[in-house]
Coordinates of N, CA and C in Angstrom, one line a residue:
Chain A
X297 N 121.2 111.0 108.5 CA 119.8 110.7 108.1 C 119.6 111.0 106.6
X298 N 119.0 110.1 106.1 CA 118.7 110.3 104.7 C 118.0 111.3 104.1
X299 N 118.6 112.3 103.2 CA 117.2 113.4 103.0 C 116.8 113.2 101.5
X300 N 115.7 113.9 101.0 CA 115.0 113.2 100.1 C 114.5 114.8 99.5
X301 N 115.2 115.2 98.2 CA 114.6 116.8 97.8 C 113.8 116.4 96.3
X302 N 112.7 117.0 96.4 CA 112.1 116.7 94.6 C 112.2 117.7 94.1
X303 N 112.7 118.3 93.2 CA 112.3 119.8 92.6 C 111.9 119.1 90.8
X304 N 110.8 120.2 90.4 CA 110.2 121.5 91.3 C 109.0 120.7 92.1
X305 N 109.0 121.8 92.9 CA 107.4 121.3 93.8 C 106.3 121.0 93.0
X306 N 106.1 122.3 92.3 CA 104.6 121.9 91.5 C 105.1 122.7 89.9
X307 N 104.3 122.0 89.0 CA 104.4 122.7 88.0 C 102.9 122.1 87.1
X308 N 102.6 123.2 85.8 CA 102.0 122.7 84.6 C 102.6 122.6 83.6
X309 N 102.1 121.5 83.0 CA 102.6 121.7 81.3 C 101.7 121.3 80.8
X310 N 101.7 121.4 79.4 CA 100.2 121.5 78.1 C 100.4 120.3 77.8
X311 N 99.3 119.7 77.4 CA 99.1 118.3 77.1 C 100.4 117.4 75.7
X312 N 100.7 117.1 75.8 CA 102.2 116.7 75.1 C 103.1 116.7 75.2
X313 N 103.3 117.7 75.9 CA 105.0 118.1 76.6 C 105.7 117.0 77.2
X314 N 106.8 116.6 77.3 CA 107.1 115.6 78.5 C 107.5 115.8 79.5
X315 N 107.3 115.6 80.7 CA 107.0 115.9 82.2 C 108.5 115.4 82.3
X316 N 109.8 116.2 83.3 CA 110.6 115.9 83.6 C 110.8 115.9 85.0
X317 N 111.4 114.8 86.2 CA 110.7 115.3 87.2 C 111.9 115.0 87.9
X318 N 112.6 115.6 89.1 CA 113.8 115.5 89.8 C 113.7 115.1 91.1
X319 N 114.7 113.9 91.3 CA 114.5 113.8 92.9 C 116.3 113.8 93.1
X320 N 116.6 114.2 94.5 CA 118.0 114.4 94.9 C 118.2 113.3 96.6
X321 N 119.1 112.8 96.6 CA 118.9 112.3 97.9 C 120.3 112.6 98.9
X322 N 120.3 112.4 100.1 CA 121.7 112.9 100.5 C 123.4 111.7 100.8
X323 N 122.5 110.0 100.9 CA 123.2 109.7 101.4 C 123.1 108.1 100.2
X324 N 124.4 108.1 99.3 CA 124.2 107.4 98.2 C 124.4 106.0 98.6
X325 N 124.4 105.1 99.7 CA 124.6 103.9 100.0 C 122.8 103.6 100.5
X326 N 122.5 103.3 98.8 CA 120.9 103.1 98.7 C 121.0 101.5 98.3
X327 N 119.8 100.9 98.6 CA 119.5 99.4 98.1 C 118.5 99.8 97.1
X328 N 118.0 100.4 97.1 CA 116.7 100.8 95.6 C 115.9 102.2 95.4
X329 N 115.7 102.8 94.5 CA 114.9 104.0 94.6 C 113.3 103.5 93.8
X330 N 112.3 104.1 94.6 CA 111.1 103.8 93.8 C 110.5 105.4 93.5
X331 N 109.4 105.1 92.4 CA 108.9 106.4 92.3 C 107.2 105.6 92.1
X332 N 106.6 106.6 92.9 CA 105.1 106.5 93.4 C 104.6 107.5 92.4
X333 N 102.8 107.2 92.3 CA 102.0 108.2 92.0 C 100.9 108.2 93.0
X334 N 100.6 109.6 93.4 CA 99.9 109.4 94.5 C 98.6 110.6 93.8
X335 N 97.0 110.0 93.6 CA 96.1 111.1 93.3 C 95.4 111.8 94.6
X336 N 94.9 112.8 94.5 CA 94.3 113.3 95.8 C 93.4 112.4 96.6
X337 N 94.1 112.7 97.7 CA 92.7 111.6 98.7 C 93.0 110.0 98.3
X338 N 93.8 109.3 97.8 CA 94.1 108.3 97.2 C 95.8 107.9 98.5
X339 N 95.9 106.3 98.1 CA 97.1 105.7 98.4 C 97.9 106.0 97.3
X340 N 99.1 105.5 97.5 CA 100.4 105.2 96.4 C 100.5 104.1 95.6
X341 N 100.5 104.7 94.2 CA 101.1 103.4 93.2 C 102.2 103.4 93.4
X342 N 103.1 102.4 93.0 CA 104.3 101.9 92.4 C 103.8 101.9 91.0
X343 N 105.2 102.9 90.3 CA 105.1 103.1 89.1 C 107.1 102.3 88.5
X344 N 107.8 102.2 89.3 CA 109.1 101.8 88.6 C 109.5 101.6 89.8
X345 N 110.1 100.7 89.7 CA 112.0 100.4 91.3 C 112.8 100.5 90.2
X346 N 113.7 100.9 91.1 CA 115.1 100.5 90.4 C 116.4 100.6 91.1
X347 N 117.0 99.2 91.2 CA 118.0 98.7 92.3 C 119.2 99.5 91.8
X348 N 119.7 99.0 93.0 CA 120.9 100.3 93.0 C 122.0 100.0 91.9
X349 N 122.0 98.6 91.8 CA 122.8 98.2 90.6 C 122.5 98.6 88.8
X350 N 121.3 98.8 88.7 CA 120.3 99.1 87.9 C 120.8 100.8 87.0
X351 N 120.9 101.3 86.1 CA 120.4 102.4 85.9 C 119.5 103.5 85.6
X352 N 119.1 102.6 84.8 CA 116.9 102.7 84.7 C 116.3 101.9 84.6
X353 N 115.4 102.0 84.4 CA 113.8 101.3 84.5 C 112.9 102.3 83.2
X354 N 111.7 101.3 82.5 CA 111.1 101.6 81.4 C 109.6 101.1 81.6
X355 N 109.1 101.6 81.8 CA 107.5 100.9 81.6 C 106.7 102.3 81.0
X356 N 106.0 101.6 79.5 CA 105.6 102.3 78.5 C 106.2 104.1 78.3
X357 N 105.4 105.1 78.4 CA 106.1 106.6 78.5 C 106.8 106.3 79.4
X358 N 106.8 106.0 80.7 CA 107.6 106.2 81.9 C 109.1 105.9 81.4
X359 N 109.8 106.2 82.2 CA 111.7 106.4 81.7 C 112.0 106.9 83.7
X360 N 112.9 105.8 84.1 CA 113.9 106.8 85.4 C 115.2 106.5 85.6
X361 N 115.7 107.2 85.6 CA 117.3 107.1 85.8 C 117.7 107.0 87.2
X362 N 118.7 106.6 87.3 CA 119.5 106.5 88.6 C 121.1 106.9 88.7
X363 N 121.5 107.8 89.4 CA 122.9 107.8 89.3 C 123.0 107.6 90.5
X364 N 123.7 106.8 91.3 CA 123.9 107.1 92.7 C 125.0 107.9 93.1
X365 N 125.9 107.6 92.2 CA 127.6 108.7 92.9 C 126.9 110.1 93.1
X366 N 126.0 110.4 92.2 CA 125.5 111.8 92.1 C 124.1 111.9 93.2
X367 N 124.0 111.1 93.8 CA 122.9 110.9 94.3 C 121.2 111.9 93.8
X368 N 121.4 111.2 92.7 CA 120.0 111.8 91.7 C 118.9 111.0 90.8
X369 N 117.9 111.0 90.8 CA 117.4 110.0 89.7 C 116.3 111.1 89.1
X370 N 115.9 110.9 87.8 CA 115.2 111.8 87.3 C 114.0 110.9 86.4
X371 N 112.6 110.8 86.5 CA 111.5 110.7 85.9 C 111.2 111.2 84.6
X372 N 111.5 110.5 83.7 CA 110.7 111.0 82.4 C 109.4 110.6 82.1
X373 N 108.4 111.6 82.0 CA 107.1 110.7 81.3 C 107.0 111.3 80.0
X374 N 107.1 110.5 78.8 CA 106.6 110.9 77.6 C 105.4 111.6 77.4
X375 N 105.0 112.3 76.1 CA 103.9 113.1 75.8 C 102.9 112.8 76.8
X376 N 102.4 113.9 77.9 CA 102.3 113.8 79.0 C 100.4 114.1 78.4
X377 N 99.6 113.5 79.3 CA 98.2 113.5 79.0 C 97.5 113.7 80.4
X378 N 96.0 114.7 80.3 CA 95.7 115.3 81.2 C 95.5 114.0 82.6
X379 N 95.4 112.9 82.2 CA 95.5 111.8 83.2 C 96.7 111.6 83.8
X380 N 97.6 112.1 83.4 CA 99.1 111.9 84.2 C 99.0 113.0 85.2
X381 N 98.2 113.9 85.5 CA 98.1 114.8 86.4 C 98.3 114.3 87.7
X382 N 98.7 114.2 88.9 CA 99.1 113.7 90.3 C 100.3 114.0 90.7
X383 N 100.5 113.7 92.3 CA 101.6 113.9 92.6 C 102.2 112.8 92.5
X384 N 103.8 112.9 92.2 CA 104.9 111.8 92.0 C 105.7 112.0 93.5
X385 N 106.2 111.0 93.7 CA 106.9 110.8 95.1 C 108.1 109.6 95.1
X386 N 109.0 110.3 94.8 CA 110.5 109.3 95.4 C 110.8 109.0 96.8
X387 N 111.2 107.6 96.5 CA 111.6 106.9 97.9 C 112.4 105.9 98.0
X388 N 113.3 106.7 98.4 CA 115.4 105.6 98.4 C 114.9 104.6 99.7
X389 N 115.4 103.4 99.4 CA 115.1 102.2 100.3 C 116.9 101.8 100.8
X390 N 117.1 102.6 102.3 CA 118.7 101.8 102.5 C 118.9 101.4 104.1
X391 N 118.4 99.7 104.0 CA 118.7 98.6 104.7 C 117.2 98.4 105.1
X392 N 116.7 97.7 105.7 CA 115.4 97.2 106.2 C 114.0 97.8 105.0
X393 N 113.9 97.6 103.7 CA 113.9 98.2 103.4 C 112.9 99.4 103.6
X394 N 113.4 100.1 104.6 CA 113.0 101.4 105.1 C 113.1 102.6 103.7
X395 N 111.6 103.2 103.7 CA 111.7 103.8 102.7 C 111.8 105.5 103.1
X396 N 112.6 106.6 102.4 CA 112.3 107.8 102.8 C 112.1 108.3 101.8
X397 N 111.0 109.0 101.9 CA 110.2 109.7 100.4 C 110.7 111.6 100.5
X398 N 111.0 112.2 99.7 CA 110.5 113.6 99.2 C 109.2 113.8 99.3
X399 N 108.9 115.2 99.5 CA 107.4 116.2 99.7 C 107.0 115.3 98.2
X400 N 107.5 115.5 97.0 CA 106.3 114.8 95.6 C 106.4 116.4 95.0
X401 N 106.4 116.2 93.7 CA 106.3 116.5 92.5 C 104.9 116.6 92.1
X402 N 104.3 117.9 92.4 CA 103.2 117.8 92.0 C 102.4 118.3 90.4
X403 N 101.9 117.7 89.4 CA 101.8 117.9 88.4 C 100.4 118.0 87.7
X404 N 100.2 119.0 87.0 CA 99.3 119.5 86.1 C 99.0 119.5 84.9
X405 N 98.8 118.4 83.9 CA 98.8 118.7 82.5 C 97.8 119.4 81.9
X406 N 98.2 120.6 81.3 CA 96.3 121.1 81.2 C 96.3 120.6 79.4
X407 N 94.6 120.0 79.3 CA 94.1 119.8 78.1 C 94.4 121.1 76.9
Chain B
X140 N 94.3 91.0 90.9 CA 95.7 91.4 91.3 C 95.6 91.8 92.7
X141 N 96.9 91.4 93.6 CA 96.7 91.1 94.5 C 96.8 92.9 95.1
X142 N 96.9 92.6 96.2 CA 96.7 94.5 97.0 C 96.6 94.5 98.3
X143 N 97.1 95.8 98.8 CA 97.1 96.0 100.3 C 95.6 96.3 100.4
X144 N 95.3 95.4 101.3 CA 94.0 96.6 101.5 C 93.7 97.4 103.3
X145 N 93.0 98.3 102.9 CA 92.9 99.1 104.5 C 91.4 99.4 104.8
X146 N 91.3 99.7 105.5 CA 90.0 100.2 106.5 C 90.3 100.4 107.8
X147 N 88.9 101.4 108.0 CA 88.2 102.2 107.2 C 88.9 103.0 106.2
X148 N 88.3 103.6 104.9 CA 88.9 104.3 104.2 C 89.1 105.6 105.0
X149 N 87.9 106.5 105.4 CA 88.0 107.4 106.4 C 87.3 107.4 107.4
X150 N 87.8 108.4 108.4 CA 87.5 107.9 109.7 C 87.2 109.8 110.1
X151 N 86.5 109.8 111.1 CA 86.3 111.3 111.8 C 86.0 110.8 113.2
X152 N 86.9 111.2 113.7 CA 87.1 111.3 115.3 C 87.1 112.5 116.2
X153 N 86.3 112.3 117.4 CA 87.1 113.4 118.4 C 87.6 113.1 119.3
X154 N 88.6 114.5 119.4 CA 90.0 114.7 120.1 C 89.5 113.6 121.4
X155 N 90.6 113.0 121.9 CA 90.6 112.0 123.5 C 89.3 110.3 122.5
X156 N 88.9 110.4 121.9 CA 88.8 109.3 121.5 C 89.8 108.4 121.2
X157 N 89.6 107.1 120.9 CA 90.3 105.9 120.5 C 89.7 105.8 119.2
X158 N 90.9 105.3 118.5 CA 90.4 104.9 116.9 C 91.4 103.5 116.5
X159 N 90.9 103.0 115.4 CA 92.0 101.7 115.0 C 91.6 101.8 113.5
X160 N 92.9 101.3 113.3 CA 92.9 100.7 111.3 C 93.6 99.6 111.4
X161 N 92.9 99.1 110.4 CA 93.1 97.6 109.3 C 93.9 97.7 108.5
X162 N 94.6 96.6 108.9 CA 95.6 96.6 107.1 C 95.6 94.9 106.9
X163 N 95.8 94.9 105.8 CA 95.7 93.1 105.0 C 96.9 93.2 104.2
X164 N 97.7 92.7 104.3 CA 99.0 93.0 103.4 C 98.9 91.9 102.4
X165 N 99.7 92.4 101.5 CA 99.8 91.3 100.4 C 100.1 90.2 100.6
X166 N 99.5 89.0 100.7 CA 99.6 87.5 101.0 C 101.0 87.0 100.0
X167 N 101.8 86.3 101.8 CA 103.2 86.0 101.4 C 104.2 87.2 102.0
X168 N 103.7 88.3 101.9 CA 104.8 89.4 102.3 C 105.1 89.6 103.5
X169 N 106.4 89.4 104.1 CA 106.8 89.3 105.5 C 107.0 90.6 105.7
X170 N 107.1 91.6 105.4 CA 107.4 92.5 105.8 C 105.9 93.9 105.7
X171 N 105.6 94.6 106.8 CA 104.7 95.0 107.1 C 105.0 96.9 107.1
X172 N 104.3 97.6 107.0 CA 105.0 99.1 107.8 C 103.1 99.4 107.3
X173 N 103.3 100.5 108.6 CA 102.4 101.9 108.8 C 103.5 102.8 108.8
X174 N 103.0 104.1 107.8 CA 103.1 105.5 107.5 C 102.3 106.2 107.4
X175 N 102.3 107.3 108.4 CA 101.7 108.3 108.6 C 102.1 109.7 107.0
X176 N 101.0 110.3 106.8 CA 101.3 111.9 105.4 C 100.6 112.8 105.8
X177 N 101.2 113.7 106.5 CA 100.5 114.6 106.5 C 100.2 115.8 105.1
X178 N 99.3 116.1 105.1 CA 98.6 117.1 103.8 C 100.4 117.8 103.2
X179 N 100.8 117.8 102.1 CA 102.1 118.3 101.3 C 103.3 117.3 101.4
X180 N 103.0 116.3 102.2 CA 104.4 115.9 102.6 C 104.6 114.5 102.3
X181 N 105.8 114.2 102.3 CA 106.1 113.3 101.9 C 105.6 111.7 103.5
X182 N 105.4 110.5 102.8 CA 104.8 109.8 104.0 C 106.0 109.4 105.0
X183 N 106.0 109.4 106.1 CA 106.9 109.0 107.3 C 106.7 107.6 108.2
X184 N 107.7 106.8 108.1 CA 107.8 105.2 108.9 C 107.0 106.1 110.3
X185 N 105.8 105.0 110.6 CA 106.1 104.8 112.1 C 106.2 103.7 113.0
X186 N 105.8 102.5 111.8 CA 106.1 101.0 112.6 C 106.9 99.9 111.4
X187 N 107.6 99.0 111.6 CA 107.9 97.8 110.7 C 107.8 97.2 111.4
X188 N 107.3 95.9 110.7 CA 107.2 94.6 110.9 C 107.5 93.8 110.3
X189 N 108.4 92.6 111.3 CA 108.7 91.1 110.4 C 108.4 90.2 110.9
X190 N 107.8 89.8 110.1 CA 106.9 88.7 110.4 C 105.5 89.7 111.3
X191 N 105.8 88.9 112.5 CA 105.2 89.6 114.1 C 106.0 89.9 114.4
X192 N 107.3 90.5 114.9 CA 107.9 91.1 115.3 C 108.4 92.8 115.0
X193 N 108.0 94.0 115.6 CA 108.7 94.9 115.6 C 109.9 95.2 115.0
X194 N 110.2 95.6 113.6 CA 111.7 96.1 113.7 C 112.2 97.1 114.0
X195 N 111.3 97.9 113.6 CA 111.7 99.5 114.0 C 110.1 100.1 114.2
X196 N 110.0 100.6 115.6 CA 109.1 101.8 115.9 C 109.5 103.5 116.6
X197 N 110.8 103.3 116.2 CA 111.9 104.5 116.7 C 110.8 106.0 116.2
X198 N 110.0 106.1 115.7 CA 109.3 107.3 115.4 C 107.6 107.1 115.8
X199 N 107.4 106.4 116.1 CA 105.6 105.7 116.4 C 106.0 106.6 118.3
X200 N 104.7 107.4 118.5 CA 104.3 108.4 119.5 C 104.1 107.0 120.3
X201 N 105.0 106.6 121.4 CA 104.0 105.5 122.1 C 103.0 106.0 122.9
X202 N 103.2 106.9 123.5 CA 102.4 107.2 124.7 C 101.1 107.3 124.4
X203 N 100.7 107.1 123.0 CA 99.5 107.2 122.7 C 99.0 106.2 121.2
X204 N 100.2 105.7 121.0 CA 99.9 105.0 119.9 C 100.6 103.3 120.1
X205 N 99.7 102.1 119.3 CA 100.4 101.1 119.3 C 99.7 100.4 118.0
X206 N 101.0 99.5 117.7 CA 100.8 98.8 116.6 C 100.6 97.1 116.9
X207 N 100.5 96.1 116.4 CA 100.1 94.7 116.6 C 100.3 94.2 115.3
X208 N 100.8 92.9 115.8 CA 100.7 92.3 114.2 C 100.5 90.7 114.5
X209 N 99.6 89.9 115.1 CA 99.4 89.3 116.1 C 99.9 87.9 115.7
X210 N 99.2 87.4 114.1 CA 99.6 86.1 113.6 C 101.0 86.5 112.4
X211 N 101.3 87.4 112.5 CA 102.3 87.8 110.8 C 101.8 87.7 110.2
X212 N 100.1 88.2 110.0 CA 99.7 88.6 108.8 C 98.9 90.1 108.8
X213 N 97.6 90.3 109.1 CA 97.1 91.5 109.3 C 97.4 92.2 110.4
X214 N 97.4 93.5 110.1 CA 97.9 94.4 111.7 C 96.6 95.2 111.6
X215 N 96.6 96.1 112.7 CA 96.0 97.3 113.8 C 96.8 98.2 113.8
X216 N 96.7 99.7 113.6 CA 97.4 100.8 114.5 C 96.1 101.1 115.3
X217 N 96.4 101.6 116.6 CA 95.5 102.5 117.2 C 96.4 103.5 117.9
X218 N 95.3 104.5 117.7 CA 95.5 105.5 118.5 C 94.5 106.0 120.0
X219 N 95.2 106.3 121.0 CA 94.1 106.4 121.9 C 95.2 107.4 123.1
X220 N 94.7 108.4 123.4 CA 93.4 109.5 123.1 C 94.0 110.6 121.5
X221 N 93.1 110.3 121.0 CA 93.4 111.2 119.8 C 93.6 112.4 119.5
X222 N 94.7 113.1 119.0 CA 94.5 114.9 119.6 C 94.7 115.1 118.1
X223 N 94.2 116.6 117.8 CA 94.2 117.1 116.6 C 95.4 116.9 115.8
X224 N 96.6 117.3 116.3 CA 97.3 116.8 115.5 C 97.7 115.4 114.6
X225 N 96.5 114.5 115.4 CA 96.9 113.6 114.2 C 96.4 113.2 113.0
X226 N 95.4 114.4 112.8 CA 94.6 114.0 111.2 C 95.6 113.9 110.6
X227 N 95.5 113.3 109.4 CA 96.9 112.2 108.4 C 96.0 111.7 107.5
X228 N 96.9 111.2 106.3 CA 96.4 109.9 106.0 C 97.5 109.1 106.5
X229 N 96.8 107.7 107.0 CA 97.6 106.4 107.7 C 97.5 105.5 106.4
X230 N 99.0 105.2 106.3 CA 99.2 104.1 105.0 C 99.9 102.9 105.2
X231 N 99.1 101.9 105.0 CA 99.7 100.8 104.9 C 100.5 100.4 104.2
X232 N 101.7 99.3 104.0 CA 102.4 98.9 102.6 C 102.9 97.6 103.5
X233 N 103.5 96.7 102.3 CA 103.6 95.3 102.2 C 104.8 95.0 101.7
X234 N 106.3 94.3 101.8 CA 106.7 93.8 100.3 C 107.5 92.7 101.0
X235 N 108.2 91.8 99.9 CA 108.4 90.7 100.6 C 109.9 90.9 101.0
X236 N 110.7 89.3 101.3 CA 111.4 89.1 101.8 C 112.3 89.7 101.0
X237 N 113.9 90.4 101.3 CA 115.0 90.6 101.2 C 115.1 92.5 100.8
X238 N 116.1 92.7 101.0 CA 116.9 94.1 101.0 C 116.0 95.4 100.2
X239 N 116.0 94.7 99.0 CA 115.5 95.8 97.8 C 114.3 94.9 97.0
X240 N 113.4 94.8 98.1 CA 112.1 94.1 97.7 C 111.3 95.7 97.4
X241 N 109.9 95.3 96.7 CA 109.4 96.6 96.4 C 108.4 96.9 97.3
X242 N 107.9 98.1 97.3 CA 106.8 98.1 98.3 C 105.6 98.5 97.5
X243 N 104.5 98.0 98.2 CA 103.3 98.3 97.7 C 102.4 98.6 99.2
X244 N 101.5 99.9 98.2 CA 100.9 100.4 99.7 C 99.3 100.4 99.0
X245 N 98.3 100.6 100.3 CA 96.9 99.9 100.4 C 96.8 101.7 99.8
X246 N 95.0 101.6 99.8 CA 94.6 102.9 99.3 C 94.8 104.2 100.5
X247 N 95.2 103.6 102.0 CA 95.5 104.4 103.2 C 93.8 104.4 103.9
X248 N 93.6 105.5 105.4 CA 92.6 105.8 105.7 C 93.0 107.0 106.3
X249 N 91.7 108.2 105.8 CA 92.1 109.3 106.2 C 91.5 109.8 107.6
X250 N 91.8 110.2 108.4 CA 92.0 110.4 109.4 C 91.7 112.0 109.9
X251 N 90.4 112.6 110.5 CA 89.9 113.6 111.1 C 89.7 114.0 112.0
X252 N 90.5 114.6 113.1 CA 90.4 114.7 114.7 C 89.5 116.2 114.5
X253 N 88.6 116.0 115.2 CA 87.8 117.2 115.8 C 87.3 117.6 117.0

């Protein structure tokens, strides 16, 4: 069964910093990893896919990596602003594309 | 821009009631799923759908829950009789045809058993 770890659980950082965010998975025969933003009380965006063939993905601040041998992908958000605050949520897609998400990365940027 | 959409947004039920949600999936997208989140956690499959057909409901509670997806386009979950444990949010998502299509999910509806 595919497992899905985000570390850290929660954290803050001050308005600029860049938010680095980790997800680990257990079983590297993936068809794609996505990373979500999810606000309280709110559904899920799609913020990036990225196929397994792929190594990152780029949309504006946003930055994610993919290693699969290592079974890891890592979120970068550039200078991080009090509106990036939410939880982030990875989700490896392998076969149907059945998705399995980590608990989420929950984030704080204080003004 | 196009979007899942769901209803009700939220719902408050009591326990041994019957409840249902709406999903509208993205027009064109064969592929369907309900996911249940409970409060900290990450969202969990409990139905796919292709087209109208079932792919996997290997984790959907039957004995109390069922899903429909009648023409391959909009579905139903219901639940019926509803017990506390299943306040959630219920989330819909959509994506199209093939392996490493993306998914897109509706705003969900949150779900209150009392």
């Amino acid at each position: 069964k595919q497992e899905v770890t985000q570390i850290p659980a929660a954290l803050s950082v001050p308005e600029g910093e860049n938010l680095v965010l980790n997800c680990s998975f257990t079983d590297s025969a993936i068809y794609n990893l996505q990373w979500f933003r999810q606000d309280p009380g709110k559904g899920l965006t799609s913020l990036l896919l990225i196929q397994s063939s792929q190594r990152e993905q780029t949309s504006g601040r946003l930055n994610a990596s993919l290693d699969k041998s290592s079974g890891r992908s890592t979120l970068y958000i550039a200078a991080s602003q009090p509106g990036d605050s939410a939880t982030y949520l990875c989700a490896v897609s392998r076969g149907n594309n059945r998705l399995a998400f980590g608990k989420g990365n929950q984030v704080v940027v204080i003004p | 821009e196009a979007e899942v959409a769901q209803s009700p947004r939220y719902k408050i039920t009591e326990k041994s009631q019957a409840v249902a949600f709406w999903c509208d999936p993205i027009s064109g997208h064969a592929t369907l799923y309900w996911y249940r989140q409970i409060l900290g956690q990450g969202p969990e499959l409990l139905v796919q759908f292709q087209d109208e057909s079932v792919v996997d409901d290997s984790q959907l509670p039957k004995d109390r829950f069922s899903a429909e997806r009648l023409k391959g386009v909009d579905s139903t979950l219901k639940i019926q009789p509803a017990e506390l444990g299943d306040s959630a949010m219920y989330l819909c998502a959509s994506s199209p045809d093939g392996e490493a299509g993306e998914a897109f999910f509706g705003q969900g509806t949150r779900l209150t058993v009392v």
